PDB file of C-alpha atoms in Angstrom:
ATOM      1  CA  ARG R  13     141.662-131.380-162.986  1.00  0.00           C
ATOM      2  CA  SER R  14     137.934-132.062-163.006  1.00  0.00           C
ATOM      3  CA  TYR R  15     135.645-129.636-164.861  1.00  0.00           C
ATOM      4  CA  GLY R  16     132.395-131.553-164.539  1.00  0.00           C
ATOM      5  CA  ARG R  17     130.078-131.603-167.528  1.00  0.00           C
ATOM      6  CA  ILE R  18     131.294-129.041-170.087  1.00  0.00           C
ATOM      7  CA  LYS R  19     130.656-128.089-173.715  1.00  0.00           C
ATOM      8  CA  PHE R  20     133.142-129.027-176.444  1.00  0.00           C
ATOM      9  CA  ALA R  21     134.240-125.389-176.769  1.00  0.00           C
ATOM     10  CA  ASP R  22     135.446-125.611-173.165  1.00  0.00           C
ATOM     11  CA  VAL R  23     137.076-128.982-173.829  1.00  0.00           C
ATOM     12  CA  VAL R  24     139.352-127.156-176.271  1.00  0.00           C
ATOM     13  CA  LYS R  25     139.722-124.077-174.049  1.00  0.00           C
ATOM     14  CA  TYR R  26     140.796-126.089-171.003  1.00  0.00           C
ATOM     15  CA  SER R  27     142.596-128.780-173.042  1.00  0.00           C
ATOM     16  CA  SER R  28     140.618-131.552-171.373  1.00  0.00           C
ATOM     17  CA  ASN R  29     142.005-135.003-172.191  1.00  0.00           C
ATOM     18  CA  VAL R  30     138.795-136.709-171.135  1.00  0.00           C
ATOM     19  CA  GLY R  31     136.713-134.476-173.381  1.00  0.00           C
ATOM     20  CA  MET R  32     139.055-134.962-176.334  1.00  0.00           C
ATOM     21  CA  ILE R  33     138.921-138.736-175.927  1.00  0.00           C
ATOM     22  CA  GLU R  34     135.132-138.779-175.761  1.00  0.00           C
ATOM     23  CA  ALA R  35     134.922-136.653-178.932  1.00  0.00           C
ATOM     24  CA  ALA R  36     137.483-138.800-180.758  1.00  0.00           C
ATOM     25  CA  MET R  37     135.618-142.018-179.983  1.00  0.00           C
ATOM     26  CA  LYS R  38     132.517-140.651-181.743  1.00  0.00           C
ATOM     27  CA  ILE R  39     134.442-140.481-185.048  1.00  0.00           C
ATOM     28  CA  PRO R  40     134.372-143.687-187.159  1.00  0.00           C
ATOM     29  CA  LYS R  41     137.789-145.364-187.174  1.00  0.00           C
ATOM     30  CA  ARG R  42     138.239-145.180-190.977  1.00  0.00           C
ATOM     31  CA  VAL R  43     137.303-141.477-191.088  1.00  0.00           C
ATOM     32  CA  TYR R  44     139.650-140.776-188.164  1.00  0.00           C
ATOM     33  CA  TYR R  45     142.561-142.580-189.841  1.00  0.00           C
ATOM     34  CA  ASN R  46     141.957-140.887-193.192  1.00  0.00           C
ATOM     35  CA  TYR R  47     142.139-137.454-191.583  1.00  0.00           C
ATOM     36  CA  LEU R  48     145.478-138.330-190.001  1.00  0.00           C
ATOM     37  CA  LYS R  49     146.664-139.085-193.551  1.00  0.00           C
ATOM     38  CA  LYS R  50     145.128-135.918-194.998  1.00  0.00           C
ATOM     39  CA  LEU R  51     146.842-133.816-192.333  1.00  0.00           C
ATOM     40  CA  GLY R  52     150.198-135.172-193.506  1.00  0.00           C
ATOM     41  CA  PHE R  53     151.112-137.181-190.416  1.00  0.00           C
ATOM     42  CA  MET R  54     152.014-140.273-192.462  1.00  0.00           C
ATOM     43  CA  GLU R  55     154.293-138.686-195.047  1.00  0.00           C
ATOM     44  CA  LYS R  56     157.224-136.319-195.347  1.00  0.00           C
ATOM     45  CA  THR R  57     156.360-132.648-195.753  1.00  0.00           C
ATOM     46  CA  GLY R  58     158.850-132.118-198.572  1.00  0.00           C
ATOM     47  CA  ILE R  59     160.511-129.207-196.770  1.00  0.00           C
ATOM     48  CA  ASP R  60     163.672-127.792-198.393  1.00  0.00           C
ATOM     49  CA  LEU R  61     165.988-129.449-195.870  1.00  0.00           C
ATOM     50  CA  PRO R  62     167.845-132.783-195.926  1.00  0.00           C
ATOM     51  CA  TYR R  63     167.280-135.810-193.701  1.00  0.00           C
ATOM     52  CA  GLU R  64     163.604-135.263-192.971  1.00  0.00           C
ATOM     53  CA  ASN R  65     162.221-138.114-190.874  1.00  0.00           C
ATOM     54  CA  SER R  66     159.716-140.513-192.391  1.00  0.00           C
ATOM     55  CA  ARG R  67     156.482-141.470-190.657  1.00  0.00           C
ATOM     56  CA  VAL R  68     156.393-143.237-187.321  1.00  0.00           C
ATOM     57  CA  PHE R  69     152.888-144.647-187.442  1.00  0.00           C
ATOM     58  CA  ARG R  70     151.193-147.959-188.073  1.00  0.00           C
ATOM     59  CA  SER R  71     149.210-149.034-191.133  1.00  0.00           C
ATOM     60  CA  TYR R  72     145.390-149.132-190.981  1.00  0.00           C
ATOM     61  CA  ASP R  73     145.231-152.901-190.466  1.00  0.00           C
ATOM     62  CA  LYS R  74     147.255-152.409-187.252  1.00  0.00           C
ATOM     63  CA  PHE R  75     145.319-149.320-186.146  1.00  0.00           C
ATOM     64  CA  ARG R  76     143.373-150.478-183.094  1.00  0.00           C
ATOM     65  CA  ASN R  77     139.896-149.116-182.472  1.00  0.00           C
ATOM     66  CA  GLN R  78     141.040-147.790-179.093  1.00  0.00           C
ATOM     67  CA  ALA R  79     143.947-145.936-180.739  1.00  0.00           C
ATOM     68  CA  ARG R  80     141.546-143.088-181.513  1.00  0.00           C
ATOM     69  CA  ALA R  81     141.549-142.250-177.805  1.00  0.00           C
ATOM     70  CA  SER R  82     145.337-142.422-177.493  1.00  0.00           C
ATOM     71  CA  VAL R  83     146.075-140.347-180.597  1.00  0.00           C
ATOM     72  CA  ALA R  84     143.539-137.713-179.491  1.00  0.00           C
ATOM     73  CA  ILE R  85     145.848-136.840-176.574  1.00  0.00           C
ATOM     74  CA  GLY R  86     149.116-137.219-178.492  1.00  0.00           C
ATOM     75  CA  GLN R  87     150.034-140.832-177.713  1.00  0.00           C
ATOM     76  CA  GLU R  88     150.687-143.803-180.043  1.00  0.00           C
ATOM     77  CA  ILE R  89     151.869-141.460-182.786  1.00  0.00           C
ATOM     78  CA  GLY R  90     155.271-139.982-183.618  1.00  0.00           C
ATOM     79  CA  ILE R  91     155.361-136.809-185.714  1.00  0.00           C
ATOM     80  CA  THR R  92     157.846-133.999-186.320  1.00  0.00           C
ATOM     81  CA  PRO R  93     157.437-130.319-185.367  1.00  0.00           C
ATOM     82  CA  VAL R  94     157.336-129.442-189.072  1.00  0.00           C
ATOM     83  CA  GLN R  95     154.414-131.827-189.598  1.00  0.00           C
ATOM     84  CA  VAL R  96     152.567-130.221-186.680  1.00  0.00           C
ATOM     85  CA  ILE R  97     153.160-126.703-188.021  1.00  0.00           C
ATOM     86  CA  CYS R  98     152.051-127.677-191.536  1.00  0.00           C
ATOM     87  CA  ALA R  99     148.841-129.255-190.243  1.00  0.00           C
ATOM     88  CA  ALA R 100     148.036-126.262-188.034  1.00  0.00           C
ATOM     89  CA  ALA R 101     148.915-123.793-190.806  1.00  0.00           C
ATOM     90  CA  SER R 102     146.201-125.339-192.975  1.00  0.00           C
ATOM     91  CA  LEU R 103     143.732-123.438-190.776  1.00  0.00           C
ATOM     92  CA  ALA R 104     145.455-120.182-191.761  1.00  0.00           C
ATOM     93  CA  ASN R 105     145.484-121.161-195.438  1.00  0.00           C
ATOM     94  CA  GLY R 106     141.801-121.670-196.103  1.00  0.00           C
ATOM     95  CA  GLY R 107     141.859-125.352-195.177  1.00  0.00           C
ATOM     96  CA  TYR R 108     144.714-126.243-197.557  1.00  0.00           C
ATOM     97  CA  LEU R 109     147.764-128.269-196.545  1.00  0.00           C
ATOM     98  CA  MET R 110     150.744-126.383-197.967  1.00  0.00           C
ATOM     99  CA  LYS R 111     154.251-127.480-198.859  1.00  0.00           C
ATOM    100  CA  PRO R 112     156.578-125.744-196.365  1.00  0.00           C
ATOM    101  CA  ARG R 113     159.256-123.437-197.746  1.00  0.00           C
ATOM    102  CA  ILE R 114     162.487-122.251-196.164  1.00  0.00           C
ATOM    103  CA  VAL R 115     163.210-119.814-199.025  1.00  0.00           C
ATOM    104  CA  LEU R 116     160.568-118.035-201.135  1.00  0.00           C
ATOM    105  CA  ASN R 117     163.008-116.406-203.549  1.00  0.00           C
ATOM    106  CA  VAL R 118     166.689-115.859-204.290  1.00  0.00           C
ATOM    107  CA  GLN R 119     167.978-112.312-204.763  1.00  0.00           C
ATOM    108  CA  LYS R 120     171.165-110.839-206.156  1.00  0.00           C
ATOM    109  CA  ASN R 121     171.914-107.111-206.007  1.00  0.00           C
ATOM    110  CA  ASN R 122     168.353-106.531-204.751  1.00  0.00           C
ATOM    111  CA  GLU R 123     166.942-108.288-207.811  1.00  0.00           C
ATOM    112  CA  ILE R 124     164.931-111.498-207.627  1.00  0.00           C
ATOM    113  CA  ILE R 125     166.627-114.084-209.836  1.00  0.00           C
ATOM    114  CA  LYS R 126     164.628-117.132-208.798  1.00  0.00           C
ATOM    115  CA  THR R 127     161.199-117.624-207.211  1.00  0.00           C
ATOM    116  CA  PHE R 128     159.874-120.817-205.664  1.00  0.00           C
ATOM    117  CA  LYS R 129     156.189-121.549-206.188  1.00  0.00           C
ATOM    118  CA  ILE R 130     153.766-121.733-203.298  1.00  0.00           C
ATOM    119  CA  VAL R 131     152.375-125.260-203.519  1.00  0.00           C
ATOM    120  CA  LYS R 132     148.960-126.348-202.227  1.00  0.00           C
ATOM    121  CA  ARG R 133     149.242-130.057-201.491  1.00  0.00           C
ATOM    122  CA  ARG R 134     145.538-130.735-200.930  1.00  0.00           C
ATOM    123  CA  LYS R 135     142.308-129.425-199.449  1.00  0.00           C
ATOM    124  CA  ILE R 136     141.592-130.739-195.948  1.00  0.00           C
ATOM    125  CA  PHE R 137     138.866-128.623-194.384  1.00  0.00           C
ATOM    126  CA  SER R 138     135.784-126.932-195.817  1.00  0.00           C
ATOM    127  CA  GLU R 139     135.299-123.205-195.249  1.00  0.00           C
ATOM    128  CA  LYS R 140     132.595-123.960-192.672  1.00  0.00           C
ATOM    129  CA  THR R 141     134.808-126.383-190.729  1.00  0.00           C
ATOM    130  CA  ASN R 142     137.738-123.980-190.902  1.00  0.00           C
ATOM    131  CA  LYS R 143     135.634-121.164-189.411  1.00  0.00           C
ATOM    132  CA  THR R 144     134.335-123.440-186.644  1.00  0.00           C
ATOM    133  CA  VAL R 145     137.847-124.489-185.604  1.00  0.00           C
ATOM    134  CA  TRP R 146     139.031-120.858-185.600  1.00  0.00           C
ATOM    135  CA  GLU R 147     136.229-119.978-183.182  1.00  0.00           C
ATOM    136  CA  LEU R 148     137.214-122.875-180.913  1.00  0.00           C
ATOM    137  CA  LEU R 149     140.876-121.845-180.906  1.00  0.00           C
ATOM    138  CA  LYS R 150     140.030-118.229-180.056  1.00  0.00           C
ATOM    139  CA  ASN R 151     138.729-119.449-176.680  1.00  0.00           C
ATOM    140  CA  VAL R 152     142.119-120.949-175.784  1.00  0.00           C
ATOM    141  CA  LEU R 153     143.584-117.460-175.323  1.00  0.00           C
ATOM    142  CA  LYS R 154     140.683-116.101-173.313  1.00  0.00           C
ATOM    143  CA  ARG R 155     140.794-115.823-169.517  1.00  0.00           C
ATOM    144  CA  ARG R 156     141.051-119.280-167.864  1.00  0.00           C
ATOM    145  CA  GLY R 157     142.084-120.811-171.201  1.00  0.00           C
ATOM    146  CA  THR R 158     145.331-122.817-171.224  1.00  0.00           C
ATOM    147  CA  GLY R 159     146.912-120.335-173.659  1.00  0.00           C
ATOM    148  CA  TYR R 160     145.837-117.127-171.903  1.00  0.00           C
ATOM    149  CA  ARG R 161     149.395-116.095-171.052  1.00  0.00           C
ATOM    150  CA  ALA R 162     150.438-116.437-174.688  1.00  0.00           C
ATOM    151  CA  ASN R 163     148.653-113.198-175.575  1.00  0.00           C
ATOM    152  CA  ILE R 164     150.974-110.635-177.121  1.00  0.00           C
ATOM    153  CA  THR R 165     151.018-106.874-177.673  1.00  0.00           C
ATOM    154  CA  ILE R 166     152.509-105.070-180.690  1.00  0.00           C
ATOM    155  CA  ASN R 167     152.904-101.271-180.676  1.00  0.00           C
ATOM    156  CA  GLY R 168     150.768-101.100-177.543  1.00  0.00           C
ATOM    157  CA  LYS R 169     147.874-103.030-179.108  1.00  0.00           C
ATOM    158  CA  LYS R 170     146.813-106.528-178.125  1.00  0.00           C
ATOM    159  CA  LEU R 171     147.033-108.961-181.014  1.00  0.00           C
ATOM    160  CA  ASP R 172     143.959-111.111-181.651  1.00  0.00           C
ATOM    161  CA  ILE R 173     145.491-114.603-181.653  1.00  0.00           C
ATOM    162  CA  VAL R 174     144.133-118.106-182.121  1.00  0.00           C
ATOM    163  CA  GLY R 175     146.122-121.107-180.992  1.00  0.00           C
ATOM    164  CA  LYS R 176     146.409-124.330-179.020  1.00  0.00           C
ATOM    165  CA  THR R 177     148.576-125.559-176.190  1.00  0.00           C
ATOM    166  CA  GLY R 178     149.946-129.074-176.008  1.00  0.00           C
ATOM    167  CA  THR R 179     151.319-131.186-173.175  1.00  0.00           C
ATOM    168  CA  ALA R 180     153.016-134.538-173.766  1.00  0.00           C
ATOM    169  CA  GLN R 181     154.336-137.061-171.272  1.00  0.00           C
ATOM    170  CA  VAL R 182     158.061-137.763-171.374  1.00  0.00           C
ATOM    171  CA  TYR R 183     159.451-141.308-171.278  1.00  0.00           C
ATOM    172  CA  ASP R 184     161.868-141.819-168.367  1.00  0.00           C
ATOM    173  CA  GLU R 185     164.614-144.255-169.387  1.00  0.00           C
ATOM    174  CA  ARG R 186     165.595-144.775-165.747  1.00  0.00           C
ATOM    175  CA  THR R 187     162.223-146.169-164.716  1.00  0.00           C
ATOM    176  CA  GLY R 188     161.075-147.531-168.084  1.00  0.00           C
ATOM    177  CA  GLU R 189     157.791-145.615-167.674  1.00  0.00           C
ATOM    178  CA  TYR R 190     156.324-142.208-168.443  1.00  0.00           C
ATOM    179  CA  SER R 191     157.692-139.609-166.040  1.00  0.00           C
ATOM    180  CA  GLN R 192     155.370-138.309-163.338  1.00  0.00           C
ATOM    181  CA  ARG R 193     157.330-135.032-163.240  1.00  0.00           C
ATOM    182  CA  LEU R 194     158.533-134.139-166.749  1.00  0.00           C
ATOM    183  CA  ARG R 195     156.256-132.778-169.452  1.00  0.00           C
ATOM    184  CA  ASN R 196     157.028-131.686-173.002  1.00  0.00           C
ATOM    185  CA  THR R 197     154.890-128.596-173.519  1.00  0.00           C
ATOM    186  CA  SER R 198     154.138-126.445-176.555  1.00  0.00           C
ATOM    187  CA  PHE R 199     152.007-123.669-177.965  1.00  0.00           C
ATOM    188  CA  LEU R 200     151.326-122.885-181.586  1.00  0.00           C
ATOM    189  CA  GLY R 201     149.328-119.871-182.684  1.00  0.00           C
ATOM    190  CA  PHE R 202     148.849-117.159-185.267  1.00  0.00           C
ATOM    191  CA  PRO R 203     147.076-113.785-185.472  1.00  0.00           C
ATOM    192  CA  MET R 204     143.566-113.378-186.817  1.00  0.00           C
ATOM    193  CA  GLU R 205     143.770-112.145-190.411  1.00  0.00           C
ATOM    194  CA  ASP R 206     141.369-109.247-189.817  1.00  0.00           C
ATOM    195  CA  ASP R 207     143.094-108.082-186.653  1.00  0.00           C
ATOM    196  CA  ARG R 208     143.739-104.328-186.661  1.00  0.00           C
ATOM    197  CA  ALA R 209     147.063-104.577-184.824  1.00  0.00           C
ATOM    198  CA  PHE R 210     148.117-107.223-187.335  1.00  0.00           C
ATOM    199  CA  LYS R 211     147.297-104.943-190.293  1.00  0.00           C
ATOM    200  CA  GLU R 212     148.940-101.873-188.780  1.00  0.00           C
ATOM    201  CA  ALA R 213     152.188-103.652-187.830  1.00  0.00           C
ATOM    202  CA  PRO R 214     155.364-102.901-189.849  1.00  0.00           C
ATOM    203  CA  GLU R 215     155.962-104.819-193.076  1.00  0.00           C
ATOM    204  CA  GLY R 216     157.845-108.108-193.003  1.00  0.00           C
ATOM    205  CA  PHE R 217     157.402-111.713-191.990  1.00  0.00           C
ATOM    206  CA  ILE R 218     159.227-113.729-189.404  1.00  0.00           C
ATOM    207  CA  THR R 219     158.761-117.014-187.594  1.00  0.00           C
ATOM    208  CA  VAL R 220     160.082-117.274-184.055  1.00  0.00           C
ATOM    209  CA  ALA R 221     160.640-120.401-182.010  1.00  0.00           C
ATOM    210  CA  VAL R 222     161.443-120.127-178.300  1.00  0.00           C
ATOM    211  CA  PHE R 223     162.185-122.989-175.930  1.00  0.00           C
ATOM    212  CA  GLY R 224     162.145-122.825-172.147  1.00  0.00           C
ATOM    213  CA  GLY R 225     159.944-121.981-169.205  1.00  0.00           C
ATOM    214  CA  SER R 226     157.773-124.166-167.032  1.00  0.00           C
ATOM    215  CA  PHE R 227     154.984-124.186-169.591  1.00  0.00           C
ATOM    216  CA  ALA R 228     154.848-122.918-173.151  1.00  0.00           C
ATOM    217  CA  GLU R 229     152.181-120.334-172.457  1.00  0.00           C
ATOM    218  CA  GLY R 230     154.118-119.293-169.352  1.00  0.00           C
ATOM    219  CA  VAL R 231     156.507-117.190-171.441  1.00  0.00           C
ATOM    220  CA  SER R 232     155.123-113.729-170.743  1.00  0.00           C
ATOM    221  CA  SER R 233     153.790-111.321-173.327  1.00  0.00           C
ATOM    222  CA  GLU R 234     156.364-108.788-172.087  1.00  0.00           C
ATOM    223  CA  GLU R 235     159.167-111.192-172.948  1.00  0.00           C
ATOM    224  CA  ARG R 236     157.772-111.770-176.437  1.00  0.00           C
ATOM    225  CA  SER R 237     157.254-108.031-176.958  1.00  0.00           C
ATOM    226  CA  SER R 238     160.900-107.493-175.967  1.00  0.00           C
ATOM    227  CA  LEU R 239     161.863-110.160-178.477  1.00  0.00           C
ATOM    228  CA  LEU R 240     159.963-108.338-181.216  1.00  0.00           C
ATOM    229  CA  ALA R 241     161.652-105.064-180.262  1.00  0.00           C
ATOM    230  CA  ALA R 242     165.064-106.746-180.451  1.00  0.00           C
ATOM    231  CA  PHE R 243     164.356-107.953-183.992  1.00  0.00           C
ATOM    232  CA  LYS R 244     163.145-104.486-185.003  1.00  0.00           C
ATOM    233  CA  LYS R 245     166.322-102.906-183.587  1.00  0.00           C
ATOM    234  CA  ARG R 246     168.310-105.167-185.895  1.00  0.00           C
ATOM    235  CA  GLY R 247     166.313-103.951-188.875  1.00  0.00           C
ATOM    236  CA  MET R 248     164.007-106.992-188.968  1.00  0.00           C
ATOM    237  CA  ASN R 249     160.478-105.610-188.991  1.00  0.00           C
ATOM    238  CA  VAL R 250     157.624-107.893-188.040  1.00  0.00           C
ATOM    239  CA  LYS R 251     154.089-108.093-189.381  1.00  0.00           C
ATOM    240  CA  ILE R 252     153.045-111.610-188.445  1.00  0.00           C
ATOM    241  CA  LEU R 253     154.413-113.730-185.640  1.00  0.00           C
ATOM    242  CA  THR R 254     153.954-117.474-185.684  1.00  0.00           C
ATOM    243  CA  PHE R 255     155.439-118.947-182.548  1.00  0.00           C
ATOM    244  CA  SER R 256     156.031-122.376-181.138  1.00  0.00           C
ATOM    245  CA  LEU R 257     157.132-122.537-177.518  1.00  0.00           C
ATOM    246  CA  GLY R 258     158.267-125.511-175.507  1.00  0.00           C
ATOM    247  CA  GLY R 259     159.879-126.571-172.270  1.00  0.00           C
ATOM    248  CA  TYR R 260     159.702-128.943-169.344  1.00  0.00           C
ATOM    249  CA  LYS R 261     157.870-128.834-166.071  1.00  0.00           C
TER     250      LYS R 261
END
């Protein structure tokens, strides 16, 4: 889809590949590559699970100048969902890349017998940069933004969410080319920390992943609200919802 000449805020809002490529090509190759490393895309996350995949990316001496354009729209790089979540979560953690945890503590008879430390791996973004990116991601969920339909309501109040949609081409083994029909789509977002609905929600923390639908943001807010209600009915109260949705067109 053609948008004409637009500002970078709208490049993010509309998820414009052309705009992303033009922005990426303005970044020096060494700086670009170093940020891919800082974001953890070239190393294991250290998550508390076995068999984590190692990097699928080339060394700097094989990193072509034009690769900046390809990587900007999700090509020429292979990363895991956990790596994506960790990188995105740095925006919710003051610009710090954190070590992901499956378990925060171990309890026995309602008593904590072991606690795992929260580990900051490194600082990636300054406070100013972090704030700028948050403002850009807020636009994604506004009307006409690619993530508009990912808005969610808790207890009758709209949650103030930031996030980003993603669409990746799917390789078709039958033709030996990228499919013209299939797309691997996703959305990753989290509530604004100062959101009133967020603060007034019941205590507890849960992460939900849902797969299906024509597009990630196409899963309706009513469906997600029903999902929250189902968890609450089972005694699992929710305060913050971090969701990653995916499917095929």
